[in-house]
PDB file of C-alpha atoms and ligand atoms in Angstrom:
ATOM      1  CA  UNK A   1     -91.873-135.657  83.851  1.00 47.00           C
ATOM      2  CA  UNK A   2     -90.127-138.921  84.636  1.00 62.00           C
ATOM      3  CA  UNK A   3     -90.654-142.183  82.811  1.00 65.00           C
ATOM      4  CA  UNK A   4     -92.490-143.588  85.837  1.00 72.00           C
ATOM      5  CA  UNK A   5     -94.892-140.660  85.966  1.00 79.00           C
ATOM      6  CA  UNK A   6     -95.568-141.012  82.243  1.00 81.00           C
ATOM      7  CA  UNK A   7     -96.265-144.705  82.676  1.00 77.00           C
ATOM      8  CA  UNK A   8     -98.507-144.094  85.686  1.00 86.00           C
ATOM      9  CA  UNK A   9    -100.592-141.573  83.830  1.00 89.00           C
ATOM     10  CA  UNK A  10    -100.822-143.860  80.785  1.00 89.00           C
ATOM     11  CA  UNK A  11    -102.001-146.695  83.030  1.00 93.00           C
ATOM     12  CA  UNK A  12    -104.517-144.389  84.706  1.00 94.00           C
ATOM     13  CA  UNK A  13    -105.888-143.405  81.304  1.00 96.00           C
ATOM     14  CA  UNK A  14    -106.220-147.053  80.244  1.00 97.00           C
ATOM     15  CA  UNK A  15    -108.057-147.898  83.483  1.00 97.00           C
ATOM     16  CA  UNK A  16    -110.431-144.926  83.158  1.00 97.00           C
ATOM     17  CA  UNK A  17    -111.093-145.774  79.508  1.00 98.00           C
ATOM     18  CA  UNK A  18    -112.210-149.300  80.457  1.00 98.00           C
ATOM     19  CA  UNK A  19    -114.280-147.903  83.323  1.00 98.00           C
ATOM     20  CA  UNK A  20    -116.069-145.341  81.163  1.00 98.00           C
ATOM     21  CA  UNK A  21    -116.312-147.495  78.024  1.00 98.00           C
ATOM     22  CA  UNK A  22    -116.542-151.037  79.348  1.00 98.00           C
ATOM     23  CA  UNK A  23    -115.975-153.828  76.839  1.00 98.00           C
ATOM     24  CA  UNK A  24    -118.432-156.734  76.849  1.00 98.00           C
ATOM     25  CA  UNK A  25    -120.886-155.106  79.233  1.00 98.00           C
ATOM     26  CA  UNK A  26    -124.401-156.548  79.181  1.00 98.00           C
ATOM     27  CA  UNK A  27    -126.121-159.903  79.372  1.00 98.00           C
ATOM     28  CA  UNK A  28    -125.847-163.004  77.220  1.00 97.00           C
ATOM     29  CA  UNK A  29    -128.859-164.660  75.748  1.00 91.00           C
ATOM     30  CA  UNK A  30    -129.083-168.409  75.303  1.00 89.00           C
ATOM     31  CA  UNK A  31    -127.015-171.044  77.046  1.00 92.00           C
ATOM     32  CA  UNK A  32    -124.379-169.640  79.334  1.00 96.00           C
ATOM     33  CA  UNK A  33    -122.831-170.029  82.772  1.00 97.00           C
ATOM     34  CA  UNK A  34    -123.769-167.212  85.164  1.00 98.00           C
ATOM     35  CA  UNK A  35    -121.652-166.327  88.191  1.00 98.00           C
ATOM     36  CA  UNK A  36    -122.650-163.728  90.762  1.00 98.00           C
ATOM     37  CA  UNK A  37    -119.938-162.511  93.056  1.00 97.00           C
ATOM     38  CA  UNK A  38    -119.470-159.624  95.428  1.00 97.00           C
ATOM     39  CA  UNK A  39    -116.669-157.973  97.298  1.00 95.00           C
ATOM     40  CA  UNK A  40    -117.630-158.470 100.946  1.00 91.00           C
ATOM     41  CA  UNK A  41    -115.607-155.481 102.101  1.00 92.00           C
ATOM     42  CA  UNK A  42    -117.651-152.943 100.099  1.00 95.00           C
ATOM     43  CA  UNK A  43    -120.655-154.851  98.714  1.00 93.00           C
ATOM     44  CA  UNK A  44    -119.765-154.124  95.100  1.00 96.00           C
ATOM     45  CA  UNK A  45    -120.932-156.892  92.818  1.00 98.00           C
ATOM     46  CA  UNK A  46    -120.474-158.456  89.444  1.00 98.00           C
ATOM     47  CA  UNK A  47    -122.519-160.827  87.319  1.00 98.00           C
ATOM     48  CA  UNK A  48    -120.389-162.622  84.778  1.00 98.00           C
ATOM     49  CA  UNK A  49    -121.772-164.758  81.983  1.00 98.00           C
ATOM     50  CA  UNK A  50    -119.638-167.144  79.989  1.00 98.00           C
ATOM     51  CA  UNK A  51    -120.490-169.125  76.906  1.00 98.00           C
ATOM     52  CA  UNK A  52    -118.187-172.099  76.523  1.00 97.00           C
ATOM     53  CA  UNK A  53    -118.232-174.308  73.444  1.00 97.00           C
ATOM     54  CA  UNK A  54    -115.787-177.162  72.789  1.00 97.00           C
ATOM     55  CA  UNK A  55    -113.487-175.949  75.550  1.00 97.00           C
ATOM     56  CA  UNK A  56    -113.383-172.402  74.182  1.00 98.00           C
ATOM     57  CA  UNK A  57    -114.890-169.205  75.603  1.00 98.00           C
ATOM     58  CA  UNK A  58    -116.911-168.065  72.624  1.00 98.00           C
ATOM     59  CA  UNK A  59    -118.657-165.171  74.366  1.00 98.00           C
ATOM     60  CA  UNK A  60    -118.551-163.338  77.672  1.00 98.00           C
ATOM     61  CA  UNK A  61    -120.459-160.436  79.208  1.00 98.00           C
ATOM     62  CA  UNK A  62    -120.590-158.757  82.583  1.00 98.00           C
ATOM     63  CA  UNK A  63    -122.793-156.412  84.550  1.00 98.00           C
ATOM     64  CA  UNK A  64    -122.251-154.939  87.957  1.00 97.00           C
ATOM     65  CA  UNK A  65    -121.666-152.034  90.222  1.00 96.00           C
ATOM     66  CA  UNK A  66    -118.318-151.159  91.628  1.00 96.00           C
ATOM     67  CA  UNK A  67    -115.348-148.884  91.774  1.00 97.00           C
ATOM     68  CA  UNK A  68    -113.305-147.930  88.738  1.00 96.00           C
ATOM     69  CA  UNK A  69    -110.693-150.624  89.437  1.00 97.00           C
ATOM     70  CA  UNK A  70    -113.207-153.465  89.740  1.00 98.00           C
ATOM     71  CA  UNK A  71    -115.188-152.479  86.646  1.00 98.00           C
ATOM     72  CA  UNK A  72    -112.093-151.722  84.559  1.00 98.00           C
ATOM     73  CA  UNK A  73    -110.576-155.046  85.585  1.00 98.00           C
ATOM     74  CA  UNK A  74    -113.795-156.861  84.584  1.00 98.00           C
ATOM     75  CA  UNK A  75    -113.759-155.139  81.213  1.00 98.00           C
ATOM     76  CA  UNK A  76    -110.075-156.006  80.623  1.00 98.00           C
ATOM     77  CA  UNK A  77    -110.561-159.583  81.759  1.00 98.00           C
ATOM     78  CA  UNK A  78    -113.510-160.180  79.398  1.00 98.00           C
ATOM     79  CA  UNK A  79    -111.563-158.637  76.540  1.00 98.00           C
ATOM     80  CA  UNK A  80    -108.593-160.889  77.282  1.00 97.00           C
ATOM     81  CA  UNK A  81    -110.418-164.218  77.607  1.00 98.00           C
ATOM     82  CA  UNK A  82    -112.897-163.952  74.745  1.00 98.00           C
ATOM     83  CA  UNK A  83    -111.969-166.542  72.129  1.00 98.00           C
ATOM     84  CA  UNK A  84    -109.459-168.247  74.436  1.00 97.00           C
ATOM     85  CA  UNK A  85    -109.542-171.872  75.574  1.00 98.00           C
ATOM     86  CA  UNK A  86    -110.345-172.629  79.214  1.00 98.00           C
ATOM     87  CA  UNK A  87    -106.670-173.523  79.796  1.00 97.00           C
ATOM     88  CA  UNK A  88    -105.470-170.243  78.290  1.00 97.00           C
ATOM     89  CA  UNK A  89    -107.954-168.241  80.381  1.00 97.00           C
ATOM     90  CA  UNK A  90    -106.897-170.034  83.572  1.00 97.00           C
ATOM     91  CA  UNK A  91    -103.252-169.427  82.731  1.00 96.00           C
ATOM     92  CA  UNK A  92    -103.986-165.713  82.303  1.00 96.00           C
ATOM     93  CA  UNK A  93    -105.765-165.733  85.630  1.00 97.00           C
ATOM     94  CA  UNK A  94    -102.698-167.223  87.336  1.00 96.00           C
ATOM     95  CA  UNK A  95    -100.479-164.591  85.764  1.00 96.00           C
ATOM     96  CA  UNK A  96    -102.866-161.890  86.967  1.00 97.00           C
ATOM     97  CA  UNK A  97    -102.854-163.371  90.459  1.00 97.00           C
ATOM     98  CA  UNK A  98     -99.026-163.304  90.492  1.00 95.00           C
ATOM     99  CA  UNK A  99     -99.135-159.688  89.330  1.00 96.00           C
ATOM    100  CA  UNK A 100    -101.531-158.754  92.148  1.00 96.00           C
ATOM    101  CA  UNK A 101     -99.255-160.410  94.686  1.00 96.00           C
ATOM    102  CA  UNK A 102     -96.340-158.361  93.399  1.00 94.00           C
ATOM    103  CA  UNK A 103     -94.599-161.512  92.182  1.00 94.00           C
ATOM    104  CA  UNK A 104     -92.586-161.738  89.014  1.00 91.00           C
ATOM    105  CA  UNK A 105     -95.072-162.875  86.365  1.00 88.00           C
ATOM    106  CA  UNK A 106     -94.836-164.547  82.980  1.00 83.00           C
ATOM    107  CA  UNK A 107     -93.898-161.797  80.509  1.00 83.00           C
ATOM    108  CA  UNK A 108     -94.020-164.102  77.477  1.00 85.00           C
ATOM    109  CA  UNK A 109     -97.754-163.573  77.162  1.00 85.00           C
ATOM    110  CA  UNK A 110     -99.129-160.313  75.810  1.00 85.00           C
ATOM    111  CA  UNK A 111    -101.271-158.953  78.641  1.00 91.00           C
ATOM    112  CA  UNK A 112    -102.313-155.927  76.627  1.00 90.00           C
ATOM    113  CA  UNK A 113    -104.389-153.476  78.740  1.00 96.00           C
ATOM    114  CA  UNK A 114    -104.166-155.717  81.829  1.00 97.00           C
ATOM    115  CA  UNK A 115    -100.614-154.404  82.377  1.00 94.00           C
ATOM    116  CA  UNK A 116    -102.239-151.133  83.447  1.00 96.00           C
ATOM    117  CA  UNK A 117    -103.392-152.805  86.672  1.00 97.00           C
ATOM    118  CA  UNK A 118     -99.936-153.859  87.835  1.00 93.00           C
ATOM    119  CA  UNK A 119     -99.641-150.841  90.164  1.00 93.00           C
ATOM    120  CA  UNK A 120    -102.664-152.063  92.152  1.00 95.00           C
ATOM    121  CA  UNK A 121    -100.468-154.566  94.028  1.00 93.00           C
ATOM    122  CA  UNK A 122     -99.004-151.609  95.946  1.00 92.00           C
ATOM    123  CA  UNK A 123    -102.442-150.870  97.419  1.00 93.00           C
ATOM    124  CA  UNK A 124    -103.543-153.975  99.353  1.00 92.00           C
ATOM    125  CA  UNK A 125    -107.057-152.619  99.944  1.00 92.00           C
ATOM    126  CA  UNK A 126    -107.648-152.408  96.189  1.00 95.00           C
ATOM    127  CA  UNK A 127    -106.423-155.892  95.277  1.00 96.00           C
ATOM    128  CA  UNK A 128    -109.853-157.372  96.068  1.00 96.00           C
ATOM    129  CA  UNK A 129    -111.371-154.822  93.673  1.00 97.00           C
ATOM    130  CA  UNK A 130    -109.061-155.886  90.855  1.00 97.00           C
ATOM    131  CA  UNK A 131    -109.461-159.621  91.427  1.00 97.00           C
ATOM    132  CA  UNK A 132    -113.276-159.716  91.779  1.00 98.00           C
ATOM    133  CA  UNK A 133    -114.030-160.408  88.111  1.00 98.00           C
ATOM    134  CA  UNK A 134    -111.141-162.857  87.804  1.00 98.00           C
ATOM    135  CA  UNK A 135    -112.407-164.881  90.756  1.00 98.00           C
ATOM    136  CA  UNK A 136    -115.838-164.993  89.128  1.00 98.00           C
ATOM    137  CA  UNK A 137    -114.260-166.202  85.903  1.00 98.00           C
ATOM    138  CA  UNK A 138    -112.290-168.938  87.665  1.00 98.00           C
ATOM    139  CA  UNK A 139    -115.425-170.068  89.480  1.00 98.00           C
ATOM    140  CA  UNK A 140    -117.372-170.203  86.218  1.00 97.00           C
ATOM    141  CA  UNK A 141    -114.759-172.188  84.346  1.00 95.00           C
TER     142      UNK A 141
HETATM  143 FE1  LIG B 201    -115.767-152.146  95.950  1.00 96.76          FE
HETATM  144 FE2  LIG B 201    -113.555-151.686  94.710  1.00 96.76          FE
HETATM  145  S1  LIG B 201    -114.382-150.528  96.335  1.00 96.76           S
HETATM  146  S2  LIG B 201    -114.856-153.357  94.433  1.00 96.76           S
END
């Protein structure tokens, strides 16, 4: 098996793990910002809730229905932004957007599981799936 095949199957496993065992799934109680967003091409939807205190995202949860890419991306995004400042979260979102456009992105930041989504840029129809949660996050912040 080639290196690329190994990497592809690792990425697929990471995506399926987030899909089957989503991080930060559920609803927040108390004060939070709620954003509802859907993917108009398929009707899949996400509800994202963010708790922001002193410029920092102290908690985040999501619920929704969608394909494995959209739900895995939501799970990865919430994992990545929890505890980050608004600026850091927006910076991550810009890096993710560059990645989805197939552009060279900032490799100085540890993207952790998010790297597993980099192959999505080769499938234009799936980019909207991967960016759904990120758009909701940007809207909320
Ligand atoms: Fe609907 Fe992916 S097919 S979000």
